[in-house]
Tab-separated table of C-alpha atoms in Angstrom:
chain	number	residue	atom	x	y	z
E	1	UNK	CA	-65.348	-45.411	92.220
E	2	UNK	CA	-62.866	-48.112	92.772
E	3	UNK	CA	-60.031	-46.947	95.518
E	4	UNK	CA	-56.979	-45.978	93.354
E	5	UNK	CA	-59.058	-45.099	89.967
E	6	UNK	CA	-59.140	-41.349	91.293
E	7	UNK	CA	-60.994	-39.092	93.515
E	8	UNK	CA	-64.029	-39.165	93.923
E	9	UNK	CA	-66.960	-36.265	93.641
E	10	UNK	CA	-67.027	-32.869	93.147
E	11	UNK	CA	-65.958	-31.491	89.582
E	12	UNK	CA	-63.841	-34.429	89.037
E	13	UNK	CA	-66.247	-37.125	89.747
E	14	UNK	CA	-65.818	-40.741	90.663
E	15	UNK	CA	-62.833	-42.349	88.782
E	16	UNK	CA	-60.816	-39.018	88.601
E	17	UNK	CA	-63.337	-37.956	85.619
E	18	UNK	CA	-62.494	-34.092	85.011
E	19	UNK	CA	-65.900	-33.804	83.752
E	20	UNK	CA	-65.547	-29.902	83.964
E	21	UNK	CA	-62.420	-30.652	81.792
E	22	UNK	CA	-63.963	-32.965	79.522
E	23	UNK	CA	-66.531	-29.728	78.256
E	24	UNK	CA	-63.334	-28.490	75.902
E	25	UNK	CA	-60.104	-30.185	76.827
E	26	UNK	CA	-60.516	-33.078	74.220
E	27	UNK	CA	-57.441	-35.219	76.303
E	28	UNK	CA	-60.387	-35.209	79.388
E	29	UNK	CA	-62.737	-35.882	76.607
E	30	UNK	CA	-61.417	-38.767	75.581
E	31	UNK	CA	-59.660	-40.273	78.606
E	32	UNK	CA	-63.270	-40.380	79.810
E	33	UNK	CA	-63.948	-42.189	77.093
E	34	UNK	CA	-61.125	-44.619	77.746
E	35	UNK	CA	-61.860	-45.285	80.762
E	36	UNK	CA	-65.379	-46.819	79.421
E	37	UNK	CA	-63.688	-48.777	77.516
E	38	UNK	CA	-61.584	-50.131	79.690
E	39	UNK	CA	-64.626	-51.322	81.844
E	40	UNK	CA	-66.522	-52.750	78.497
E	41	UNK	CA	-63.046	-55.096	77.751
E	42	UNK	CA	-62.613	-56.061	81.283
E	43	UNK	CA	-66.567	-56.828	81.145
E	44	UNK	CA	-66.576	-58.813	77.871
E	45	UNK	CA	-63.238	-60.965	79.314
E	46	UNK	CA	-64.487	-61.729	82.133
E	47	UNK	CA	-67.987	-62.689	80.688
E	48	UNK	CA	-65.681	-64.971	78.854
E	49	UNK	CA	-63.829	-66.532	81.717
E	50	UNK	CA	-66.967	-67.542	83.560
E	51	UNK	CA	-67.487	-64.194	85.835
E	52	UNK	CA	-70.832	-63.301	85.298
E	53	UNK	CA	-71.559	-61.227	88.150
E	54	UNK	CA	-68.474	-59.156	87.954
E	55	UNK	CA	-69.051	-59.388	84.017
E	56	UNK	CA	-72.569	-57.742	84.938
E	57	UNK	CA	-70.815	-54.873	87.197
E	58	UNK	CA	-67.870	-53.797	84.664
E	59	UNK	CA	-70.945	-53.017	81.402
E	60	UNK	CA	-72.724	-51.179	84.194
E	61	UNK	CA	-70.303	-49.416	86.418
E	62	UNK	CA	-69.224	-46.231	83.527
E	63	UNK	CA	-72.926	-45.372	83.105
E	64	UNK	CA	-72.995	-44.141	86.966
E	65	UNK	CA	-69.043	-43.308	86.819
E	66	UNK	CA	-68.809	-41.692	83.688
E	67	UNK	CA	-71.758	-41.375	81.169
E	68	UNK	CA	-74.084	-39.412	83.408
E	69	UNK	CA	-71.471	-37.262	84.801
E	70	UNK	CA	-70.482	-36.345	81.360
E	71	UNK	CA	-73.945	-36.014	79.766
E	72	UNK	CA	-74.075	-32.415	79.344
E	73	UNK	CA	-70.818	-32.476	77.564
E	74	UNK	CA	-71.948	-35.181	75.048
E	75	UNK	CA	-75.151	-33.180	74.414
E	76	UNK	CA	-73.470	-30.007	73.499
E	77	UNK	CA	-70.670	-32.142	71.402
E	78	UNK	CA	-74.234	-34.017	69.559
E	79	UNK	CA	-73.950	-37.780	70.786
E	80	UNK	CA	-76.666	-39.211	71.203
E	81	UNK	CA	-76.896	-41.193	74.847
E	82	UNK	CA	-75.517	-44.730	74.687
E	83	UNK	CA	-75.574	-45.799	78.297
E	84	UNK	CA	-78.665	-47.654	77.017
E	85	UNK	CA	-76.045	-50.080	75.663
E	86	UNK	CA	-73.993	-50.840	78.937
E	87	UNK	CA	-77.089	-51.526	80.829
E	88	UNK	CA	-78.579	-53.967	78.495
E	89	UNK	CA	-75.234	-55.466	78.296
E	90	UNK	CA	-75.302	-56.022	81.917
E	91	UNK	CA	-78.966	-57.128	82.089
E	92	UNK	CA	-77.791	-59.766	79.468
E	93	UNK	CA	-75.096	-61.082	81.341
E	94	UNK	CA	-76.988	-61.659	84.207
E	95	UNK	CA	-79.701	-63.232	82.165
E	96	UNK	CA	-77.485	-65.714	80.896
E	97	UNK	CA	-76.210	-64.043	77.273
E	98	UNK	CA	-73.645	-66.606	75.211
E	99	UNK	CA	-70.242	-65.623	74.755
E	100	UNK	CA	-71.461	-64.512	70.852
E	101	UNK	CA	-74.310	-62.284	72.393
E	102	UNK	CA	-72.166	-60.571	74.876
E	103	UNK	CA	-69.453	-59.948	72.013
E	104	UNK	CA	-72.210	-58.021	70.246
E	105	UNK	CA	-73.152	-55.843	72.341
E	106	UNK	CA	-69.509	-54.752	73.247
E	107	UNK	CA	-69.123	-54.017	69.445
E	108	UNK	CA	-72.037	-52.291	70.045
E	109	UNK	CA	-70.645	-50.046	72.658
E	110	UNK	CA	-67.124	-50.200	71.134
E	111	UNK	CA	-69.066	-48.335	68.076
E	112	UNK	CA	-70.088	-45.952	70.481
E	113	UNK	CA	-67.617	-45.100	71.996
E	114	UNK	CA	-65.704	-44.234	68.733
E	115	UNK	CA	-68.497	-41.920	67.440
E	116	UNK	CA	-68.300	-39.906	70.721
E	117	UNK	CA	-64.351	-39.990	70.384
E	118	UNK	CA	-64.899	-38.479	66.883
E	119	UNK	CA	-66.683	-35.680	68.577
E	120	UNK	CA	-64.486	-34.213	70.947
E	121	UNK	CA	-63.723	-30.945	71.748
E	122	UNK	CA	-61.509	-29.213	69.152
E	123	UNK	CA	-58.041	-28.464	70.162
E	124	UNK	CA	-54.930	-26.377	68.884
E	125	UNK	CA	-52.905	-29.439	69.805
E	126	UNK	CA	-52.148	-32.156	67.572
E	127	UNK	CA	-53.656	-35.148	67.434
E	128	UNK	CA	-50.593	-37.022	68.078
E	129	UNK	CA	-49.871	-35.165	71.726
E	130	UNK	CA	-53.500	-35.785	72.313
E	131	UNK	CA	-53.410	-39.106	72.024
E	132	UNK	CA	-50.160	-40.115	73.742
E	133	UNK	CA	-51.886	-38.456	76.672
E	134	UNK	CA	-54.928	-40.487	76.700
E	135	UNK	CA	-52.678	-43.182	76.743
E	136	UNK	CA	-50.524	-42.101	79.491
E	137	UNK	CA	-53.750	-41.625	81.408
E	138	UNK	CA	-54.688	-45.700	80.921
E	139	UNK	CA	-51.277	-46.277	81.900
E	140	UNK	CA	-51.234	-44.045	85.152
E	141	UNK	CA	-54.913	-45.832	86.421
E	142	UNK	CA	-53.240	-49.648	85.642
E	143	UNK	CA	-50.061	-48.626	87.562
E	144	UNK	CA	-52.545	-47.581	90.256
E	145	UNK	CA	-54.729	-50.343	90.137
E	146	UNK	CA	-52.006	-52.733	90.077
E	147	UNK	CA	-51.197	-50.776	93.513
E	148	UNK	CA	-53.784	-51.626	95.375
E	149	UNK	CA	-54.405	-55.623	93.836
E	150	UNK	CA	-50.750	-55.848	95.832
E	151	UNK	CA	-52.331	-54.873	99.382
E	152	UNK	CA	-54.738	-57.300	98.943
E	153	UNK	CA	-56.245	-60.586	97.371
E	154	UNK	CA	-59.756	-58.801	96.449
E	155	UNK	CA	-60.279	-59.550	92.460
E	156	UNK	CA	-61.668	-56.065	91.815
E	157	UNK	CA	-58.590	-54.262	91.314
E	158	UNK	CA	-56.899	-56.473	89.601
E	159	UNK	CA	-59.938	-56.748	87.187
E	160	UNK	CA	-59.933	-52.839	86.878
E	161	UNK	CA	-56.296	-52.549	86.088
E	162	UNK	CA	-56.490	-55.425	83.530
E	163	UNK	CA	-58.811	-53.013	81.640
E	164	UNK	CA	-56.885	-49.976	81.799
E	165	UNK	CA	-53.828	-51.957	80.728
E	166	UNK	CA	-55.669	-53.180	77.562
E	167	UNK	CA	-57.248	-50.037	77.258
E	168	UNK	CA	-53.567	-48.304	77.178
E	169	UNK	CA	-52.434	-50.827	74.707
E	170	UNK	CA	-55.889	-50.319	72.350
E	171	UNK	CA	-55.824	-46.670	72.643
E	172	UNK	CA	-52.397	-46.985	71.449
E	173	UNK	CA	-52.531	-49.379	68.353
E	174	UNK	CA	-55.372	-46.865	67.355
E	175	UNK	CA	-53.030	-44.132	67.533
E	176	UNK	CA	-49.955	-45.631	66.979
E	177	UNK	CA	-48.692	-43.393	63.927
E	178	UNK	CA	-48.918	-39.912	64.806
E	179	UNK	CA	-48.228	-40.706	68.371
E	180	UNK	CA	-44.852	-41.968	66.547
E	181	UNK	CA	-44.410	-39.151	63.863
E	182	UNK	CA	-44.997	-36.196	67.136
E	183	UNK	CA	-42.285	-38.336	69.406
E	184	UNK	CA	-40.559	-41.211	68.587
E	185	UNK	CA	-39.070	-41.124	72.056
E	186	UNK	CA	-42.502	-40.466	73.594
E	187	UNK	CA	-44.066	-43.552	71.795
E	188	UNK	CA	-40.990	-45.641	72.714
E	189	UNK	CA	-41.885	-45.070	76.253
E	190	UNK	CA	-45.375	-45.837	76.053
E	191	UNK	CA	-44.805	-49.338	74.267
E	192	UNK	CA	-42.082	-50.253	77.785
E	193	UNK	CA	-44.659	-49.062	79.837
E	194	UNK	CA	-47.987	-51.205	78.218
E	195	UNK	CA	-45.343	-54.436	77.523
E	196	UNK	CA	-44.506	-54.603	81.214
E	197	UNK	CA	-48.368	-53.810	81.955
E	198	UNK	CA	-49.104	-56.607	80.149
E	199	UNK	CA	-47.091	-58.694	81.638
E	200	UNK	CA	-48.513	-57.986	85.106
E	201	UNK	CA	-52.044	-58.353	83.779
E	202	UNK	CA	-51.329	-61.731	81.749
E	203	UNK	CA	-54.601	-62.870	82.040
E	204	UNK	CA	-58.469	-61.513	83.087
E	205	UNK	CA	-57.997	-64.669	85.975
E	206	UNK	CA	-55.810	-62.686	88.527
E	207	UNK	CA	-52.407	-64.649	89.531
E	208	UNK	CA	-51.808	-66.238	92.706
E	209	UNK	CA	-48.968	-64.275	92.521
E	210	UNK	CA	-48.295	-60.822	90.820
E	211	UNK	CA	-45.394	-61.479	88.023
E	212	UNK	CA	-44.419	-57.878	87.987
E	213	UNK	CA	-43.004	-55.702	90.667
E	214	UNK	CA	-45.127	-52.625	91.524
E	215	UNK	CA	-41.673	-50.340	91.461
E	216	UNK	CA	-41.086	-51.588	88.013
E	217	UNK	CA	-44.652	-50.329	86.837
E	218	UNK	CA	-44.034	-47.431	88.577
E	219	UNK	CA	-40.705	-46.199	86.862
E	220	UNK	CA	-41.845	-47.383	83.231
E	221	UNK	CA	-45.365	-44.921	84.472
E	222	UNK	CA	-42.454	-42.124	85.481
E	223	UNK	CA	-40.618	-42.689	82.387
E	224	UNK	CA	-44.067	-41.918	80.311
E	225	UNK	CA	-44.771	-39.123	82.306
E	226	UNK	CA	-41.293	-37.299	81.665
E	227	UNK	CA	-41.426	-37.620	78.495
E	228	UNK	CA	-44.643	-35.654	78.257
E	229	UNK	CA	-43.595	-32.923	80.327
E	230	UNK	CA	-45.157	-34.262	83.809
């Protein structure tokens, strides 16, 4: 896994996956998830930007990181294997897929993905609290990312942060009301925290220069986790 993402091996596995977790907590579940999602978006944009090769990595990097790590746990939850769907997305890149026949495939996997988040693990808590933290995860990995792309000029980081960030801000449009009706002051937090993430990931293309300050990412990333108890 990319340095800052998470530990790596062991029951976590690569990218801080709590694939142990993931078996009934349904916040591991779907961070998991997330974080696939995060690589399909940062795959698809950079597709669009020209970056085949690193396009090609991002669709195929969560089947190794993610998807067979948590393969048991999709099995006894009943989806079906969609790694299938990364890798030809990859192969297609590579092969020289237009902008339209990349798009379909992440639908593809974006459809995917949303059928496996419909099958988590049930939970006493409520969807709302479940969601904010599936959020705060996406926030925490940016923040991290966005960590390391300031110690150096590689593009990786940068790339994998610009995912989480618009995986945080996805995750929370698609959760947006209950995250709001279980804590206004929670969700208040989370929208500061993806607005200045935004900011420091304006584009796929990283910056010559970083626009944000990692200490300001930081404390909006504190603020979050305070608010949910961290």
């Amino acid at each position: 896994g990319e340095g800052g993402e998470g530990g790596e091996g062991g029951e976590s596995g690569e990218g801080g996956i709590d694939t142990a977790a993931a078996a009934t907590d349904p916040v591991a579940y779907r961070s998991a998830l997330a974080v696939t999602e995060a690589h399909v978006i940062a795959a698809r944009d950079a597709h669009a930007a020209g970056k085949r090769a690193e396009a090609a990595e991002m669709f195929a990097h969560p089947v190794s990181e993610v998807l067979v790590p948590l393969a048991p746990v999709f099995a006894a939850q009943g989806v079906a294997d969609f790694g299938g769907l990364l890798t030809d997305a990859s192969s297609a890149v590579l092969d020289g897929a237009s902008a339209q026949q990349v798009n379909a495939r992440f639908d593809a996997i974006m459809a995917a993905l949303r059928g496996a988040a419909a099958k988590a693990p049930a939970s006493s808590a409520a969807e709302g609290a479940v969601a904010a933290r599936v959020v705060a995860d996406q926030i925490e990995r940016a923040v991290a990312m966005h960590r390391e792309a300031a110690s150096n000029s590689a593009y990786e980081p940068y790339l994998d942060g610009y995912g989480f960030a618009r995986a945080a801000q996805s995750r929370l449009k698609a959760s947006e009301s209950a995250i709001k009706a279980a804590d206004p002051a929670l969700h208040g937090r989370l929208v500061d925290a993806i607005g200045l993430l935004i900011k420091a990931y304006p584009s796929v293309e990283r910056p010559a220069t970083l626009p944000v300050e990692q200490g300001a990412l930081s404390g909006a990333s504190s603020r979050v986790m305070l608010a949910l108890g961290n």
